[in-house]
Tab-separated table of C-alpha atoms in Angstrom:
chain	number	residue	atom	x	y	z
A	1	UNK	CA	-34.256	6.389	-55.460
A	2	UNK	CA	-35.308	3.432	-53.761
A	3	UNK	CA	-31.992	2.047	-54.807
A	4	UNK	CA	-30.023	4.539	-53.916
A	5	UNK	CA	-31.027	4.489	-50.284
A	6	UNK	CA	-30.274	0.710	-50.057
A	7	UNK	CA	-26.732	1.086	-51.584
A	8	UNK	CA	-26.361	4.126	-49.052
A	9	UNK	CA	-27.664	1.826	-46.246
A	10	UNK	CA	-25.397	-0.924	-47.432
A	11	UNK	CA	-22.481	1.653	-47.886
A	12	UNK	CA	-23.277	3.322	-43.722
A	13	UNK	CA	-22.993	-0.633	-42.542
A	14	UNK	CA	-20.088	-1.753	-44.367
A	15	UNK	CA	-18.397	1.334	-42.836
A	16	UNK	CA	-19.872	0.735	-39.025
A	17	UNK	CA	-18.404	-2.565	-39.714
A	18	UNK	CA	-15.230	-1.428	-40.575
A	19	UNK	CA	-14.790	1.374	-37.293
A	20	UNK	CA	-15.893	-1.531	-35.690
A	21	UNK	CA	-13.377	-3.977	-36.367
A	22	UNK	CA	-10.647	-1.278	-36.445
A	23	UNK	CA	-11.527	-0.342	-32.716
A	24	UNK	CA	-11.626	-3.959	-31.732
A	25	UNK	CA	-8.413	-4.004	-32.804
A	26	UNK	CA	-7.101	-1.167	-31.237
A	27	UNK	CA	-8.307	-2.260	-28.147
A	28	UNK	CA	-7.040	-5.947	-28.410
A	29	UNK	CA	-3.863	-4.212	-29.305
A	30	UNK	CA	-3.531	-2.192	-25.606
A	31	UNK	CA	-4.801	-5.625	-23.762
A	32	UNK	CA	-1.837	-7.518	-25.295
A	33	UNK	CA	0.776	-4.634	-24.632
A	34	UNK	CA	-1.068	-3.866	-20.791
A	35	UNK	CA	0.016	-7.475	-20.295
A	36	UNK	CA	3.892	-7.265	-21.816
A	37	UNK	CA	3.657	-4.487	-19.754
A	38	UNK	CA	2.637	-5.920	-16.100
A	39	UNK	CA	5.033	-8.817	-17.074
A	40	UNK	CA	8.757	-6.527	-17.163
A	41	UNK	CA	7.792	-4.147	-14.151
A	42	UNK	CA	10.576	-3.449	-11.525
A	43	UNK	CA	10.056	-5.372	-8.562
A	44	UNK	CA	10.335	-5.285	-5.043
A	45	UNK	CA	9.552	-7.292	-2.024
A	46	UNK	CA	8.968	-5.027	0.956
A	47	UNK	CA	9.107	-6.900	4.276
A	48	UNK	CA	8.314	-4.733	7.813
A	49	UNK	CA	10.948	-6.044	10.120
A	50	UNK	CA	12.240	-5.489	13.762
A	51	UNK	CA	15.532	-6.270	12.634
A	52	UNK	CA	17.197	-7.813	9.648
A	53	UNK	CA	20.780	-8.690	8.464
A	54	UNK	CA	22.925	-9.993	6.268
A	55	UNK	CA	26.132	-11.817	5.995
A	56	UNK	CA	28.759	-13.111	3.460
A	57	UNK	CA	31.079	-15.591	3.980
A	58	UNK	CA	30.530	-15.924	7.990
A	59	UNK	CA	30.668	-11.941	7.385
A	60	UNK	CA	27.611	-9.863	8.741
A	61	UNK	CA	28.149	-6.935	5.643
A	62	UNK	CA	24.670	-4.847	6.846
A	63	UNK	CA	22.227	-4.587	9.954
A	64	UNK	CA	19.204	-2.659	10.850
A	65	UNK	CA	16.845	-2.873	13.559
A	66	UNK	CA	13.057	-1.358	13.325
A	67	UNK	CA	12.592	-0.719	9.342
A	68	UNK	CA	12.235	-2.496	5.853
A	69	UNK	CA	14.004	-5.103	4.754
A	70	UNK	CA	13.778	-4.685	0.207
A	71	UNK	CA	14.085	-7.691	-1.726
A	72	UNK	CA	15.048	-6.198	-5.482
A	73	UNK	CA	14.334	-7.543	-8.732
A	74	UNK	CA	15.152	-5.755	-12.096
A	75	UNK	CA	13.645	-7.041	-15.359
A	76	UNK	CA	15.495	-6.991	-18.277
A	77	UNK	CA	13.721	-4.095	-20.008
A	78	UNK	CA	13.290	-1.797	-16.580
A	79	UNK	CA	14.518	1.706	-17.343
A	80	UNK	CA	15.752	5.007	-15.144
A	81	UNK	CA	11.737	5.428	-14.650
A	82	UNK	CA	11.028	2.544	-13.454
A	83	UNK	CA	13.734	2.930	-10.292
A	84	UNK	CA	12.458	6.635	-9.857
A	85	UNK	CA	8.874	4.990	-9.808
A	86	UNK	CA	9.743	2.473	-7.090
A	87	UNK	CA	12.047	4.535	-5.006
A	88	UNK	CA	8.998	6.713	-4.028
A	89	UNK	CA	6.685	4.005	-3.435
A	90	UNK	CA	9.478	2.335	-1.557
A	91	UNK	CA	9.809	5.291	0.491
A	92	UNK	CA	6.577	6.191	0.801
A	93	UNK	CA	4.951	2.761	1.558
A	94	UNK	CA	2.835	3.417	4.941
A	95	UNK	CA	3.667	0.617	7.023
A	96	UNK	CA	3.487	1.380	10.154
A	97	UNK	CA	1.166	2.828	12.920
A	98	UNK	CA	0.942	6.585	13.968
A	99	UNK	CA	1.302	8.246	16.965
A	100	UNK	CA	-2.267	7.714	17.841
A	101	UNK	CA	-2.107	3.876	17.281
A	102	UNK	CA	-4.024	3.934	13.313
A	103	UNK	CA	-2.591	1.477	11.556
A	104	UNK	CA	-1.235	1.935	8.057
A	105	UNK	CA	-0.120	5.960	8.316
A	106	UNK	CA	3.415	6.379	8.881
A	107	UNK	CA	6.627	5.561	6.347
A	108	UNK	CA	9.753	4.482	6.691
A	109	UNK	CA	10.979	8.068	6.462
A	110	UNK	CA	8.281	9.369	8.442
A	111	UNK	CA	9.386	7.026	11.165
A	112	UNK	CA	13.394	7.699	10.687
A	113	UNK	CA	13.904	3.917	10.485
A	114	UNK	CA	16.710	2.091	8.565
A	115	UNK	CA	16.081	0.515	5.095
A	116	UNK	CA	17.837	-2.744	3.527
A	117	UNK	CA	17.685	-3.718	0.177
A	118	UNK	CA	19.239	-6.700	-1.142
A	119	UNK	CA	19.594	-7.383	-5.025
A	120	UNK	CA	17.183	-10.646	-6.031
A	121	UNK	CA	17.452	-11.398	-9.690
A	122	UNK	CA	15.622	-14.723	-8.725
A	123	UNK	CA	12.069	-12.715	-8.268
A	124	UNK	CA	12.043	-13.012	-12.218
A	125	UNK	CA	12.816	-16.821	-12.335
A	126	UNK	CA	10.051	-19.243	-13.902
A	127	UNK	CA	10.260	-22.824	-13.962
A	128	UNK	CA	10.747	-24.585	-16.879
A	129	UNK	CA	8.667	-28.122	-17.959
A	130	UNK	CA	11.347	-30.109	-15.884
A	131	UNK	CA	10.857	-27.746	-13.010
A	132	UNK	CA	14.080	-26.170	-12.936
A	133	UNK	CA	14.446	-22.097	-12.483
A	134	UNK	CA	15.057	-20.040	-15.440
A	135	UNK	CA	15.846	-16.622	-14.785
A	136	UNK	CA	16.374	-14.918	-18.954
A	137	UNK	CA	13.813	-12.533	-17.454
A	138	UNK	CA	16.451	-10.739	-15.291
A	139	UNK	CA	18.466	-8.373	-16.044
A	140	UNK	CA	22.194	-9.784	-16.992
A	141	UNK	CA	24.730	-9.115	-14.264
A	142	UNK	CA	26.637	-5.978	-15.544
A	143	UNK	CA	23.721	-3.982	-16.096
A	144	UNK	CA	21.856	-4.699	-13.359
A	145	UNK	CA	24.984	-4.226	-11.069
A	146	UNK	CA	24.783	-0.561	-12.459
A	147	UNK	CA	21.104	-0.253	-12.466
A	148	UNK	CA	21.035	-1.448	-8.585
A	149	UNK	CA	23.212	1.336	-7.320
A	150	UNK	CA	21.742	3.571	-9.214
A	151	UNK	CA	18.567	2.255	-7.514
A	152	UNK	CA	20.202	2.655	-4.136
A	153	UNK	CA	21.856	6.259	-5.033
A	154	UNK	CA	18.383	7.449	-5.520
A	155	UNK	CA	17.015	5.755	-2.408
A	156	UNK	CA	19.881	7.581	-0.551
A	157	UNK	CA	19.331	11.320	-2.071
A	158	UNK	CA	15.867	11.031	-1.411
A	159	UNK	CA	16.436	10.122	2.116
A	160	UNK	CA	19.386	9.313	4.239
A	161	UNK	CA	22.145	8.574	3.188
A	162	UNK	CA	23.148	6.512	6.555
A	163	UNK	CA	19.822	4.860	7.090
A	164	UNK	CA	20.245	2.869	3.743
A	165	UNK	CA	21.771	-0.303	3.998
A	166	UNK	CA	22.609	-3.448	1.369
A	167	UNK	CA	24.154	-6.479	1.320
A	168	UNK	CA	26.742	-7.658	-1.598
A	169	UNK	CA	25.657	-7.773	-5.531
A	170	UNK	CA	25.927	-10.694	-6.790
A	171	UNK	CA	26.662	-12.953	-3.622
A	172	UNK	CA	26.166	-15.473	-2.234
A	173	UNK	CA	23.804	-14.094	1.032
A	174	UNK	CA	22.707	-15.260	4.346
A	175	UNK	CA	19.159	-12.882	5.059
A	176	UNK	CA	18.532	-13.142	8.077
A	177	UNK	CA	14.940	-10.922	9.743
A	178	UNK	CA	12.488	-10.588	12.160
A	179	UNK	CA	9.809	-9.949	10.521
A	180	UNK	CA	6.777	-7.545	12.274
A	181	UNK	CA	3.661	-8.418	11.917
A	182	UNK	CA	4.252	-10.118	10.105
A	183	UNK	CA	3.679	-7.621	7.100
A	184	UNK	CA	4.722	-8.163	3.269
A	185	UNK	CA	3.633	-6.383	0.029
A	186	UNK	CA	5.064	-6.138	-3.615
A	187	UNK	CA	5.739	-3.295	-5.230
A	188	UNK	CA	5.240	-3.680	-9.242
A	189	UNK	CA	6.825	-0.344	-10.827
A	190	UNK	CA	3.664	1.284	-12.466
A	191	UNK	CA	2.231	-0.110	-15.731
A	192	UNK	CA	0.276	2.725	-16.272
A	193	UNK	CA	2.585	5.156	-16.927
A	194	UNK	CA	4.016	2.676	-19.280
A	195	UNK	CA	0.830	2.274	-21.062
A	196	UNK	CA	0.050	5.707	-21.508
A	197	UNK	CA	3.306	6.724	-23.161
A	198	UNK	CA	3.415	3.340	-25.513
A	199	UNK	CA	-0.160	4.443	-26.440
A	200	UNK	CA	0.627	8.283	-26.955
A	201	UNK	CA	3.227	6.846	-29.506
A	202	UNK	CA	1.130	4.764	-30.819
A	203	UNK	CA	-1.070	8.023	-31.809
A	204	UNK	CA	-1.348	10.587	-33.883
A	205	UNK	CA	-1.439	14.532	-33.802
A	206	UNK	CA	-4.860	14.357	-33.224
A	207	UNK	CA	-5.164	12.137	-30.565
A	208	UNK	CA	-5.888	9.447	-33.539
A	209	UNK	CA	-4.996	6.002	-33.613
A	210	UNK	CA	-3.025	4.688	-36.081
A	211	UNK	CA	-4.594	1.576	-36.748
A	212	UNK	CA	-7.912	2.919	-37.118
């Protein structure tokens, strides 16, 4: 009997063990992908300005005065909800003051001001071990191209069409800004959301992962 209970004991361990490992797993598993996932978000850099511009070729192409000037960067792997994810925020980022002077409570929209986004592929650059920019992070030209108005066509049927403004894709830019505050953020399109629906996949019927 005595036995028995020991080889039981042994047997309840060994399995604890196993769960154990299997979860550890499982949970280095969602670290690793979190961080793929943080590292290929849509990006934008979201400047308050007074006034901002831009000109090609001794051209001025766009000009705004009170608003945001949006510095856009599209990973590679960014998809259709990525944009829809960073439209709103873009949109909805409370920049400025209210009519009672708090800070932080009013939008771009909420304020009727002019927006002005300009395409950045060089947001994904890195520099290499000789310190020169390498951008394979960015989406290549024709797709982005396409992804950016796209980006811009929902900006505009969400708001305004007239109060959103861009330079040229793909050009060679003068930016010029005032910028108020001066205020700058970084919008990251949402990992979570990512997360959630590579780890529903990554599940069974029951909720169960498959790993385990």
């Amino acid at each position: 009997a005595s036995f028995g209970y020991a080889s039981g004991c042994r047997h309840q361990t060994l399995l604890r063990a196993s769960i154990s490992m299997n979860a550890r797993y499982s949970l280095l598993s969602l670290l690793l992908l979190n961080l793929q996932i943080l590292s290929c978000s849509m990006r934008i850099v979201v400047q308050r300005v007074k006034s901002a511009s831009v000109t090609v070729e001794n051209n001025k192409v766009s000009s705004i005065g009170p608003g945001t000037l949006a510095l856009v960067g599209l990973h590679e792997n960014d998809t259709e909800k990525d944009m829809q994810y960073c439209c709103k925020r873009l949109l909805g980022a409370k920049l400025w003051a209210n009519e009672d002077g708090r800070p932080w409570r009013q939008s771009v929209k909420q304020k009727q001001f002019s927006l002005l986004c300009v395409s950045q592929f060089t947001l994904y650059g890195t520099l290499s071990k000789k310190n020169q920019p390498d951008y394979k992070l960015s989406m290549k030209a024709a797709p982005a191209e396409a992804a950016y108005n796209r980006f811009l066509s929902m900006l505009r049927e969400s708001y305004e069409h007239d109060k959103v403004h861009d330079g040229v894709f793909g050009a060679i830019m003068d930016v010029e800004l005032v910028n108020d505050g001066p205020v700058t953020i970084v919008i990251d399109s949402e990992p979570a959301a990512k997360s959630s629906e590579a780890d529903s996949g990554a599940k069974g019927e029951n909720g169960v992962s498959k790993e385990s």
